[in-house]
Amino acid sequence: DTGVSQDPRHKITKRGQNVTFRCDPISEHNRLYWYRQTLGQGPEFLTYFQNEAQLEKSRLLSDRFSAERPKGSFSTLEIQRTEQGDSAMYLCASSRTGLSQETQYFGPGTRLLVL
Amino acid sequence: AQSVTQLGSHVSVSEGALVLLRCNYSSSVPPYLFWYVQYPNQGLQLLLKYTTGATLVKGINGFEAEFKKSETSFHLTKPSAHMSDAAEYFCAVSEIAEYGNKLVFGAGTILRVKS
């Protein structure tokens, strides 16, 4: 299997602009997760998809954040009206159901800097 | 609610010395436990995981961890450190839920290996 890929790897934007990130999971992985990692911290869960259905969202995911997985394959995470506090690494992970020992495989992340 | 505590944000060892990274968790149900490693500006790579069965788990690159239920611990060890082990290590816990198994991470431990 090819791994989880994320695009772009780095994004610099000005406060107030909208940004969109893409995640391509491992093929045949039906679960997809988004996490956010700020400097010096561990990743924090943002949201989760099973196939195309978004089944859980963290309270960290404000109204400015939206995620989609339209065909149950790749996913996008959009941040509207970015704020400096949105600066972080955004990580995507995928896994496959049917296995009791579900393992999440992470992509390389998208590092966002909001000026 | 689940939580993970990693004792020591920074650990420094000499090359060839024992590596011990500490992780304690809290969970209301039997947990699944994971150790991930993160190199600078990269995503997370799975080192090892505990689900059920044998409490001593062996992972990649010579690492192993032991699940101790009575101590709610899952410490990571490696008998002999190598320079390439220098990275940040994250312990994580998940609960099996009907809709996805989100991970809860500790704050991470940065391992430094001295020559």
Short mmCIF file of C-alpha atoms in Angstrom, two decimals, chain A residues 10-112:
data_model
loop_
_atom_site.label_atom_id
_atom_site.label_comp_id
_atom_site.label_asym_id
_atom_site.label_seq_id
_atom_site.Cartn_x
_atom_site.Cartn_y
_atom_site.Cartn_z
CA HIS A 10 3.19 23.74 4.00
CA LYS A 11 0.84 26.70 3.80
CA ILE A 12 1.41 30.30 4.75
CA THR A 13 -1.60 32.57 4.70
CA LYS A 14 -2.72 35.89 6.00
CA ARG A 15 -5.27 36.23 8.75
CA GLY A 16 -8.78 36.24 7.39
CA GLN A 17 -8.04 34.12 4.33
CA ASN A 18 -9.57 30.73 3.65
CA VAL A 19 -7.43 27.63 3.27
CA THR A 20 -8.17 24.07 2.18
CA PHE A 21 -6.15 20.95 2.82
CA ARG A 22 -6.46 17.59 1.14
CA CYS A 23 -5.87 14.10 2.47
CA ASP A 24 -5.67 10.92 0.41
CA PRO A 25 -5.96 7.84 2.63
CA ILE A 26 -4.56 4.40 2.05
CA SER A 27 -6.70 2.72 -0.56
CA GLU A 28 -9.50 0.58 0.87
CA HIS A 29 -9.28 2.33 4.22
CA ASN A 30 -12.82 3.36 5.02
CA ARG A 31 -12.08 5.41 8.14
CA LEU A 32 -10.40 8.78 7.98
CA TYR A 33 -9.42 11.03 10.88
CA TRP A 34 -8.21 14.63 11.15
CA TYR A 35 -6.03 15.76 14.04
CA ARG A 36 -4.40 19.08 14.90
CA GLN A 37 -1.00 19.35 16.54
CA THR A 38 0.29 22.59 18.02
CA LEU A 39 3.88 23.19 18.99
CA GLY A 40 4.97 21.11 21.94
CA GLN A 41 1.74 19.17 22.16
CA GLY A 42 0.43 15.83 21.05
CA PRO A 43 -2.12 15.60 18.25
CA GLU A 44 -5.73 16.40 19.17
CA PHE A 45 -8.71 14.80 17.48
CA LEU A 46 -10.77 17.05 15.23
CA THR A 47 -13.16 14.89 13.24
CA TYR A 48 -13.71 11.44 11.81
CA PHE A 49 -15.33 9.88 8.73
CA GLN A 50 -16.50 6.39 8.05
CA ASN A 51 -16.83 6.19 4.29
CA GLU A 52 -18.47 9.50 3.34
CA ALA A 53 -20.29 10.03 6.64
CA GLN A 54 -18.84 12.45 9.17
CA LEU A 55 -19.65 10.67 12.42
CA GLU A 56 -17.93 12.72 15.08
CA LYS A 57 -16.63 16.24 15.51
CA SER A 58 -14.57 17.60 18.37
CA ARG A 59 -15.50 20.77 20.19
CA LEU A 60 -12.19 22.05 18.83
CA LEU A 61 -13.82 22.19 15.42
CA SER A 62 -15.35 25.63 15.41
CA ASP A 63 -17.89 26.84 12.85
CA ARG A 64 -15.03 28.13 10.73
CA PHE A 65 -13.85 24.57 10.12
CA SER A 66 -15.53 22.19 7.71
CA ALA A 67 -14.50 18.78 6.50
CA GLU A 68 -15.82 16.63 3.71
CA ARG A 69 -15.23 13.24 2.23
CA PRO A 70 -17.57 13.31 -0.74
CA LYS A 71 -17.01 9.90 -2.26
CA GLY A 72 -15.58 8.11 0.71
CA SER A 73 -12.08 8.41 -0.66
CA PHE A 74 -10.08 11.63 -0.25
CA SER A 75 -11.04 14.26 2.29
CA THR A 76 -10.72 18.02 2.51
CA LEU A 77 -10.46 20.24 5.56
CA GLU A 78 -11.32 23.90 5.04
CA ILE A 79 -10.67 26.72 7.47
CA GLN A 80 -12.51 29.94 6.79
CA ARG A 81 -11.40 33.35 8.02
CA THR A 82 -8.17 31.98 9.43
CA GLU A 83 -6.86 33.27 12.76
CA GLN A 84 -3.35 33.19 14.13
CA GLY A 85 -4.46 30.56 16.61
CA ASP A 86 -5.12 28.21 13.71
CA SER A 87 -1.37 27.92 13.10
CA ALA A 88 -0.59 24.24 13.63
CA MET A 89 0.22 20.96 11.95
CA TYR A 90 -2.89 19.29 10.55
CA LEU A 91 -2.57 15.53 10.42
CA CYS A 92 -4.70 13.03 8.59
CA ALA A 93 -4.88 9.34 9.42
CA SER A 94 -6.73 6.41 7.92
CA SER A 95 -7.68 2.93 9.06
CA ARG A 96 -9.84 0.00 8.10
CA THR A 97 -12.79 -1.42 10.00
CA GLY A 98 -13.29 -5.08 10.61
CA LEU A 99 -10.11 -5.42 12.58
CA SER A 100 -10.30 -5.33 16.35
CA GLN A 101 -6.80 -3.99 16.49
CA GLU A 102 -7.56 -0.98 14.35
CA THR A 103 -4.40 0.93 13.57
CA GLN A 104 -4.36 4.48 12.31
CA TYR A 105 -1.73 5.32 9.71
CA PHE A 106 -0.74 8.96 9.58
CA GLY A 107 0.18 11.19 6.70
CA PRO A 108 3.10 13.67 6.76
CA GLY A 109 0.84 16.54 7.77
CA THR A 110 0.16 20.04 6.50
CA ARG A 111 1.87 22.78 8.44
CA LEU A 112 -0.18 25.98 8.50
#
